[in-house]
Each structure stands twice: as structure tokens, then as C-alpha cells.
Amino acid sequence: MKNYINLSDIDDLPALLEDALHLKNHNSDPELGKGKTLGMLFFNPSLRTRLSTEKAAKLLGMEVMVMNVNNDSWALEFEDGQVMDSNKAEHIKEGAAVLSQYCDIIAVRAFPELKDKERDNAELVLNGFKKYASVPILNMESATGHPLQALTDALTIMELKKAKRPKVVLTWAPHPRALPHAVPNSFVQMMQKMDVELCIANPKGYDLNPEITKNTTISHDQKEALKNADFVYVKNWSSYENYGKVLKTDADWTFDQEKLRGTNNAKVMHCLPVRRNVVIADDVLDSENSVVIHQANNRTFAAQAVLKSILKG
Ligand code: CP
């Protein structure tokens, strides 16, 4: 693998998933990354991505450097041709080229502003690093995608499924703040590559980007969509059509035991962090159906498989 920027960078998904599972059970390549350095740049906060990716790199023998860009570094300019006479002190042209002198892989987390759809879809930050770095780029969640999370989710479903072709429901849930589309986008794209029956349930006004959902079933009736579900992935996102807006925080869509009873005793997934009793009720998160900690543990092995593939590539 040359970069891991989006899911199209995966050459062979079944082989990558098998390798992640193998790495989970046998840490088979502890020397592969010896003498190599992973640089991790955070424009936004993280718990799981930061620690699981750092752990994954160290399990492969890599050195890791972490920078919280907004606090620790110079503010970066990503637009070409700017007169840089305001607060931005360094251009991505120099920034990415210099980082490439110190790092063998550069990992970047940069969320969308959720103000201008076209600008966010252009992935200015991630594509700036891709264009001006001379080393591979790893997406740790960008404006429109979270491919490390999606690989984790696929691994979790692969491990826990009982049916050959499980029914997987991605259901919207309420949240007080406007959240990005990166996780649901990548989850939908990943499930489209897998042998599952996928259904998205969301209120009217919350349909995801149709270029992502394509011909995936979308239901505006959560109860109906949840029938026979083997896996329920609960996630909030802001409106795509009315870009970045919270249209309503409808508590009727909170995922609770009553909703769970309408499924096929489904495993309940969430990428975390999760707001209890807003997104998912305590009676689900504290039940045996919740696999959110199992899922979070898998972040390490998905990242390890990706880093291994980049190091070999
Ligand atoms: N799921 C996820 O990406 O978690 P963090 O935001 O804590 O990294």
C-alpha cells in the first residue's frame, strides 16, 4: 500500500482483514518498522486513534513522534498563491517537505469546518500533505473519511458475525452538536465492499452524500429498518443537504433497549466517544449486546495491518 487516505487505497480487503486478525493473535512482525519513524499530526483531539495508532507502530518496532499542530507548531497555510501576511507562518509546501525529512510515514487528523461543503469535500489539509510530502500519508480521520475506523469496523463484524450475510443497520442518533460525516461515510463505503445486507436509517433531512450511499437502502423509519438486524451501528451526523446543520435533536432516535428488542439480538457498535443516554442509552451500552470496547480494541490491529502494508509497500 502506498498511502492510506481512503478505502480505494486497499488492494485486497480480505487479505488486509486476515492480516489484522493474524496480528491480533500473533504479533508476527515486531522488527519490520525498526529504524522507521511515524509522525502523527493532530489538528483535532483524539483518544482512540492517537493511542491505538501509536501502539500499532510500536508493535511493529517503529519510533513515534506526535504533534498537536494547533498548540505546538506554526499555523499552516494550505492555499496556493497566498500573501502570507496574517497569522499563518508556514506553507504546507515547506511544512510537508520538512516533515518528510524526519518521518517515514506521516499520519494526519484534520476534521471539516462544516461550513462550506465544497471546501470540506476538497480535503485541503489531507491533499496538501499528499501533494507536498515525499513519504506515505495515513489518514487518521479527515473532513470526509475515517478509513482506519472503517477497517476496524469491518474486522469487528468479520469476527463476530454468525450469519454468512448479516444484516447491518447504520442508524442515525441525536447529538447536541454538529458532527462530521467521516465515520458514516467510510462505514457505508466499507460495508458496500463486504458481503452484508446494509441499510441506513436516518430522519428526513439527514441523508448522507448520495455519491457515497449510491444504491444502498435508506429508510426514514428506524423501527422498520432495525427488524432482523444482526449488527446495529449507531452514529450521529449533521445534515449533508443543509450542510453542517443540526436540524433537530430528536430523542425518539436514541438507541435503547426497546429498539434493541426489535432486532435479531443485534451486536451494537459505535466508534466512540459516545454520549450516554443521548446517542445510546445506558441499558444498551451496559448490556452484553454492546461490542464498543471490543471494537475499540480492534483499532490497534487495523492500524497495525495498514502500517505493515505501507512499510512493505
Ligand atoms: N473513534 C475515534 O476515532 O476515536 P477518537 O476520536 O478518540 O480518536
Short mmCIF file of C-alpha atoms and ligand atoms in Angstrom, two decimals:
data_model
loop_
_atom_site.label_atom_id
_atom_site.label_comp_id
_atom_site.label_asym_id
_atom_site.label_seq_id
_atom_site.Cartn_x
_atom_site.Cartn_y
_atom_site.Cartn_z
CA MET A 1 0.00 0.00 0.00
CA LYS A 2 1.42 3.40 -0.96
CA ASN A 3 -0.81 5.61 1.22
CA TYR A 4 -3.95 5.00 3.30
CA ILE A 5 -6.01 8.07 2.51
CA ASN A 6 -9.28 6.40 1.62
CA LEU A 7 -10.66 2.91 1.14
CA SER A 8 -9.71 2.84 -2.53
CA ASP A 9 -6.07 2.54 -1.38
CA ILE A 10 -6.77 -1.03 -0.24
CA ASP A 11 -5.66 -3.53 -2.92
CA ASP A 12 -7.02 -6.68 -1.30
CA LEU A 13 -9.54 -6.14 1.53
CA PRO A 14 -9.96 -9.82 2.58
CA ALA A 15 -6.17 -10.21 2.81
CA LEU A 16 -5.81 -7.00 4.86
CA LEU A 17 -8.56 -8.13 7.25
CA GLU A 18 -6.98 -11.57 7.61
CA ASP A 19 -3.65 -9.92 8.38
CA ALA A 20 -5.25 -7.67 11.02
CA LEU A 21 -6.78 -10.74 12.64
CA HIS A 22 -3.47 -12.59 12.45
CA LEU A 23 -1.65 -9.63 14.05
CA LYS A 24 -4.25 -9.61 16.83
CA ASN A 25 -3.45 -13.23 17.66
CA HIS A 26 0.29 -13.28 16.92
CA ASN A 27 2.42 -10.14 16.91
CA SER A 28 4.31 -11.52 13.94
CA ASP A 29 6.34 -8.57 12.64
CA PRO A 30 7.93 -6.82 15.66
CA GLU A 31 11.04 -5.77 13.68
CA LEU A 32 9.51 -4.63 10.37
CA GLY A 33 9.45 -0.96 11.36
CA LYS A 34 12.85 -0.86 13.10
CA GLY A 35 14.69 2.36 12.22
CA LYS A 36 11.49 3.93 10.78
CA THR A 37 9.55 6.83 12.27
CA LEU A 38 5.82 7.54 12.25
CA GLY A 39 4.97 11.24 12.62
CA MET A 40 1.43 11.80 13.93
CA LEU A 41 -0.09 15.26 13.38
CA PHE A 42 -3.30 16.23 15.14
CA PHE A 43 -5.31 19.27 14.11
CA ASN A 44 -8.17 17.90 16.30
CA PRO A 45 -8.48 15.88 19.52
CA SER A 46 -8.34 12.10 19.74
CA LEU A 47 -8.17 9.30 22.27
CA ARG A 48 -8.51 6.02 20.36
CA THR A 49 -6.87 6.97 17.08
CA ARG A 50 -3.89 8.53 18.76
CA LEU A 51 -3.15 5.74 21.22
CA SER A 52 -4.07 2.75 19.05
CA THR A 53 -2.03 4.01 16.08
CA GLU A 54 0.94 4.79 18.33
CA LYS A 55 0.64 1.31 19.88
CA ALA A 56 0.35 -0.30 16.43
CA ALA A 57 3.51 1.47 15.23
CA LYS A 58 5.43 0.42 18.35
CA LEU A 59 4.28 -3.21 17.95
CA LEU A 60 5.97 -3.07 14.53
CA GLY A 61 9.16 -1.64 16.07
CA MET A 62 8.68 1.94 14.80
CA GLU A 63 9.60 5.17 16.58
CA VAL A 64 6.68 7.60 17.00
CA MET A 65 6.58 11.41 17.13
CA VAL A 66 3.30 13.18 17.96
CA MET A 67 2.47 16.85 17.40
CA ASN A 68 -0.72 18.70 18.31
CA VAL A 69 -0.41 21.11 15.43
CA ASN A 70 -2.72 23.86 16.67
CA ASN A 71 -0.91 24.22 20.02
CA ASP A 72 2.67 23.18 19.30
CA SER A 73 3.50 24.22 15.75
CA TRP A 74 3.25 27.15 13.36
CA ALA A 75 -0.17 27.74 11.79
CA LEU A 76 -0.06 26.23 8.28
CA GLU A 77 -1.29 27.81 5.04
CA PHE A 78 -2.82 25.30 2.60
CA GLU A 79 -3.95 27.60 -0.24
CA ASP A 80 -1.54 28.26 -3.09
CA GLY A 81 -0.52 31.78 -4.08
CA GLN A 82 -1.41 33.46 -0.76
CA VAL A 83 0.27 36.60 0.53
CA MET A 84 1.10 35.21 3.94
CA ASP A 85 0.84 38.40 5.97
CA SER A 86 -1.66 37.16 8.60
CA ASN A 87 -1.37 34.50 11.33
CA LYS A 88 -0.25 31.60 9.10
CA ALA A 89 3.53 31.40 9.35
CA GLU A 90 4.38 28.30 7.30
CA HIS A 91 3.13 26.94 3.96
CA ILE A 92 2.29 23.26 3.56
CA LYS A 93 4.87 23.17 0.72
CA GLU A 94 7.73 23.63 3.19
CA GLY A 95 5.91 22.05 6.16
CA ALA A 96 5.23 18.69 4.45
CA ALA A 97 8.64 18.62 2.76
CA VAL A 98 10.44 19.23 6.08
CA LEU A 99 8.33 16.64 7.95
CA SER A 100 9.29 14.15 5.22
CA GLN A 101 12.94 14.59 6.27
CA TYR A 102 12.13 13.35 9.79
CA CYS A 103 9.35 10.81 9.19
CA ASP A 104 8.93 7.68 7.07
CA ILE A 105 5.13 7.88 7.30
CA ILE A 106 3.06 10.99 8.12
CA ALA A 107 -0.32 10.43 9.78
CA VAL A 108 -2.81 13.32 9.81
CA ARG A 109 -6.09 14.06 11.62
CA ALA A 110 -7.97 17.11 10.31
CA PHE A 111 -11.75 17.47 10.73
CA PRO A 112 -14.04 19.51 8.45
CA GLU A 113 -15.19 23.02 9.35
CA LEU A 114 -18.78 22.00 8.36
CA LYS A 115 -19.41 25.46 6.89
CA ASP A 116 -18.62 25.03 3.18
CA LYS A 117 -19.42 21.62 1.63
CA GLU A 118 -17.21 22.08 -1.44
CA ARG A 119 -14.25 23.22 0.65
CA ASP A 120 -14.57 20.26 3.02
CA ASN A 121 -15.02 17.81 0.12
CA ALA A 122 -11.78 19.17 -1.41
CA GLU A 123 -9.85 17.78 1.63
CA LEU A 124 -7.40 20.69 1.57
CA VAL A 125 -5.32 19.52 4.54
CA LEU A 126 -5.01 15.83 3.66
CA ASN A 127 -4.43 16.52 -0.03
CA GLY A 128 -1.88 19.21 0.87
CA PHE A 129 0.16 16.61 2.74
CA LYS A 130 -0.31 14.09 -0.07
CA LYS A 131 0.86 16.61 -2.66
CA TYR A 132 3.89 18.04 -0.86
CA ALA A 133 5.17 15.17 1.33
CA SER A 134 7.64 12.71 -0.17
CA VAL A 135 6.61 9.89 2.21
CA PRO A 136 3.35 7.89 2.56
CA ILE A 137 0.32 9.55 4.18
CA LEU A 138 -2.01 7.86 6.68
CA ASN A 139 -5.50 9.33 7.19
CA MET A 140 -6.39 9.38 10.90
CA GLU A 141 -9.80 11.00 10.09
CA SER A 142 -10.19 13.73 7.56
CA ALA A 143 -13.04 16.01 6.51
CA THR A 144 -14.89 13.24 4.68
CA GLY A 145 -13.48 9.87 5.75
CA HIS A 146 -12.16 7.75 8.60
CA PRO A 147 -10.73 4.68 6.85
CA LEU A 148 -8.87 3.35 9.92
CA GLN A 149 -12.17 3.26 11.81
CA ALA A 150 -13.91 1.57 8.85
CA LEU A 151 -11.26 -1.16 8.67
CA THR A 152 -11.73 -1.71 12.42
CA ASP A 153 -15.49 -1.95 11.95
CA ALA A 154 -15.10 -4.50 9.15
CA LEU A 155 -12.73 -6.56 11.31
CA THR A 156 -15.21 -6.48 14.21
CA ILE A 157 -18.10 -7.64 12.03
CA MET A 158 -15.94 -10.33 10.42
CA GLU A 159 -15.01 -11.68 13.87
CA LEU A 160 -18.48 -11.54 15.46
CA LYS A 161 -20.89 -12.41 12.66
CA LYS A 162 -22.95 -15.60 12.94
CA ALA A 163 -24.86 -15.39 9.66
CA LYS A 164 -22.98 -15.74 6.37
CA ARG A 165 -24.55 -12.48 5.13
CA PRO A 166 -25.56 -10.47 8.22
CA LYS A 167 -27.98 -7.56 8.16
CA VAL A 168 -26.12 -4.40 9.17
CA VAL A 169 -28.07 -1.24 10.04
CA LEU A 170 -26.34 2.13 10.33
CA THR A 171 -28.72 4.24 12.35
CA TRP A 172 -28.54 7.99 12.97
CA ALA A 173 -28.98 9.06 16.62
CA PRO A 174 -29.37 12.50 18.18
CA HIS A 175 -26.48 14.68 19.36
CA PRO A 176 -26.38 18.26 20.63
CA ARG A 177 -23.51 19.32 18.35
CA ALA A 178 -22.94 19.25 14.60
CA LEU A 179 -20.77 16.22 13.85
CA PRO A 180 -18.86 15.34 10.64
CA HIS A 181 -19.81 12.69 8.07
CA ALA A 182 -16.42 10.97 8.03
CA VAL A 183 -17.29 7.90 10.12
CA PRO A 184 -20.65 7.09 8.47
CA ASN A 185 -19.20 7.79 5.00
CA SER A 186 -16.34 5.34 5.46
CA PHE A 187 -18.55 2.79 7.22
CA VAL A 188 -21.02 2.81 4.31
CA GLN A 189 -18.21 2.53 1.74
CA MET A 190 -16.64 -0.34 3.68
CA MET A 191 -19.93 -2.24 4.06
CA GLN A 192 -20.55 -1.82 0.31
CA LYS A 193 -17.37 -3.87 -0.22
CA MET A 194 -18.47 -6.63 2.18
CA ASP A 195 -20.98 -9.46 1.91
CA VAL A 196 -23.64 -7.86 4.15
CA GLU A 197 -27.18 -6.58 3.77
CA LEU A 198 -26.72 -2.87 4.52
CA CYS A 199 -29.47 -0.44 5.44
CA ILE A 200 -29.09 3.19 6.58
CA ALA A 201 -31.77 4.62 8.87
CA ASN A 202 -31.95 8.36 9.40
CA PRO A 203 -34.61 11.08 9.77
CA LYS A 204 -35.59 13.06 6.68
CA GLY A 205 -33.01 15.78 6.02
CA TYR A 206 -30.11 13.63 7.21
CA ASP A 207 -29.44 11.55 4.08
CA LEU A 208 -25.69 11.20 3.56
CA ASN A 209 -23.90 12.30 0.38
CA PRO A 210 -25.64 10.36 -2.44
CA GLU A 211 -22.25 9.88 -4.12
CA ILE A 212 -21.33 7.77 -1.06
CA THR A 213 -24.64 5.98 -0.41
CA LYS A 214 -25.21 5.16 -4.12
CA ASN A 215 -27.89 2.44 -4.24
CA THR A 216 -27.73 1.50 -0.53
CA THR A 217 -31.19 1.27 1.06
CA ILE A 218 -32.07 4.38 3.09
CA SER A 219 -35.04 4.25 5.45
CA HIS A 220 -36.59 7.15 7.35
CA ASP A 221 -38.38 4.64 9.62
CA GLN A 222 -35.89 3.46 12.25
CA LYS A 223 -38.19 0.77 13.74
CA GLU A 224 -38.78 -0.80 10.33
CA ALA A 225 -35.08 -0.68 9.39
CA LEU A 226 -34.00 -2.37 12.63
CA LYS A 227 -36.10 -5.51 12.03
CA ASN A 228 -33.85 -8.61 11.74
CA ALA A 229 -30.65 -6.55 12.19
CA ASP A 230 -27.63 -8.61 13.26
CA PHE A 231 -25.44 -5.53 13.77
CA VAL A 232 -26.57 -2.01 14.60
CA TYR A 233 -24.02 0.77 14.13
CA VAL A 234 -25.25 3.85 15.99
CA LYS A 235 -23.85 7.23 14.93
CA ASN A 236 -24.86 10.85 14.73
CA TRP A 237 -24.03 13.10 11.79
CA SER A 238 -25.09 16.60 10.85
CA SER A 239 -27.22 17.30 7.79
CA TYR A 240 -25.39 16.92 4.46
CA GLU A 241 -28.11 18.56 2.38
CA ASN A 242 -28.44 21.55 4.77
CA TYR A 243 -24.71 21.34 5.23
CA GLY A 244 -23.39 21.07 8.78
CA LYS A 245 -26.72 21.93 10.42
CA VAL A 246 -28.39 20.18 13.36
CA LEU A 247 -31.99 20.10 12.15
CA LYS A 248 -33.38 18.58 15.33
CA THR A 249 -32.18 16.52 18.23
CA ASP A 250 -35.00 14.04 18.21
CA ALA A 251 -34.77 11.85 21.33
CA ASP A 252 -37.04 9.32 19.59
CA TRP A 253 -33.96 8.17 17.65
CA THR A 254 -31.83 7.44 20.76
CA PHE A 255 -30.91 3.76 20.64
CA ASP A 256 -32.28 1.99 23.74
CA GLN A 257 -33.37 -1.49 24.92
CA GLU A 258 -36.78 -1.15 23.31
CA LYS A 259 -35.11 -0.55 19.91
CA LEU A 260 -32.69 -3.41 20.58
CA ARG A 261 -35.64 -5.77 21.18
CA GLY A 262 -36.78 -5.04 17.64
CA THR A 263 -33.57 -6.51 16.17
CA ASN A 264 -32.21 -10.03 15.80
CA ASN A 265 -30.46 -9.70 19.21
CA ALA A 266 -28.03 -7.40 17.39
CA LYS A 267 -24.47 -6.55 18.34
CA VAL A 268 -24.35 -2.80 18.94
CA MET A 269 -21.42 -0.82 17.57
CA HIS A 270 -20.23 2.78 17.93
CA CYS A 271 -16.87 4.31 17.03
CA LEU A 272 -16.72 6.22 20.39
CA PRO A 273 -16.69 8.67 22.07
CA VAL A 274 -20.41 8.21 22.77
CA ARG A 275 -22.75 10.47 24.74
CA ARG A 276 -24.66 8.15 27.05
CA ASN A 277 -28.47 8.49 27.09
CA VAL A 278 -28.34 10.87 24.13
CA VAL A 279 -26.92 8.64 21.39
CA ILE A 280 -27.15 5.23 23.10
CA ALA A 281 -28.94 4.50 26.40
CA ASP A 282 -27.15 3.04 29.42
CA ASP A 283 -29.32 -0.09 29.18
CA VAL A 284 -27.74 -0.88 25.79
CA LEU A 285 -24.16 0.27 26.42
CA ASP A 286 -24.05 -1.73 29.66
CA SER A 287 -25.61 -4.83 28.08
CA GLU A 288 -23.89 -7.86 26.57
CA ASN A 289 -25.03 -6.72 23.13
CA SER A 290 -22.64 -3.77 23.20
CA VAL A 291 -19.34 -4.52 21.43
CA VAL A 292 -17.94 -0.99 21.58
CA ILE A 293 -14.91 -1.94 23.71
CA HIS A 294 -14.13 -4.97 21.53
CA GLN A 295 -14.40 -2.60 18.55
CA ALA A 296 -12.07 -0.02 20.17
CA ASN A 297 -9.52 -2.77 20.91
CA ASN A 298 -9.53 -3.68 17.21
CA ARG A 299 -8.34 -0.15 16.33
CA THR A 300 -4.78 -1.27 17.16
CA PHE A 301 -4.81 -4.27 14.83
CA ALA A 302 -6.44 -2.44 11.92
CA ALA A 303 -3.78 0.29 12.23
CA GLN A 304 -1.04 -2.33 12.56
CA ALA A 305 -2.17 -4.10 9.37
CA VAL A 306 -2.25 -0.78 7.47
CA LEU A 307 1.17 0.37 8.75
CA LYS A 308 2.62 -3.04 7.91
CA SER A 309 1.23 -2.85 4.39
CA ILE A 310 2.66 0.67 3.92
CA LEU A 311 6.07 -0.37 5.30
CA LYS A 312 6.14 -3.33 2.91
CA GLY A 313 4.81 -1.27 0.01
N1 CP B 1 -13.26 6.65 17.03
C1 CP B 1 -12.28 7.57 17.08
O1 CP B 1 -11.71 7.98 16.05
O2 CP B 1 -11.97 7.97 18.35
P1 CP B 1 -11.04 9.20 18.70
O3 CP B 1 -11.72 10.45 18.15
O4 CP B 1 -10.94 9.22 20.20
O5 CP B 1 -9.71 9.02 18.03
#
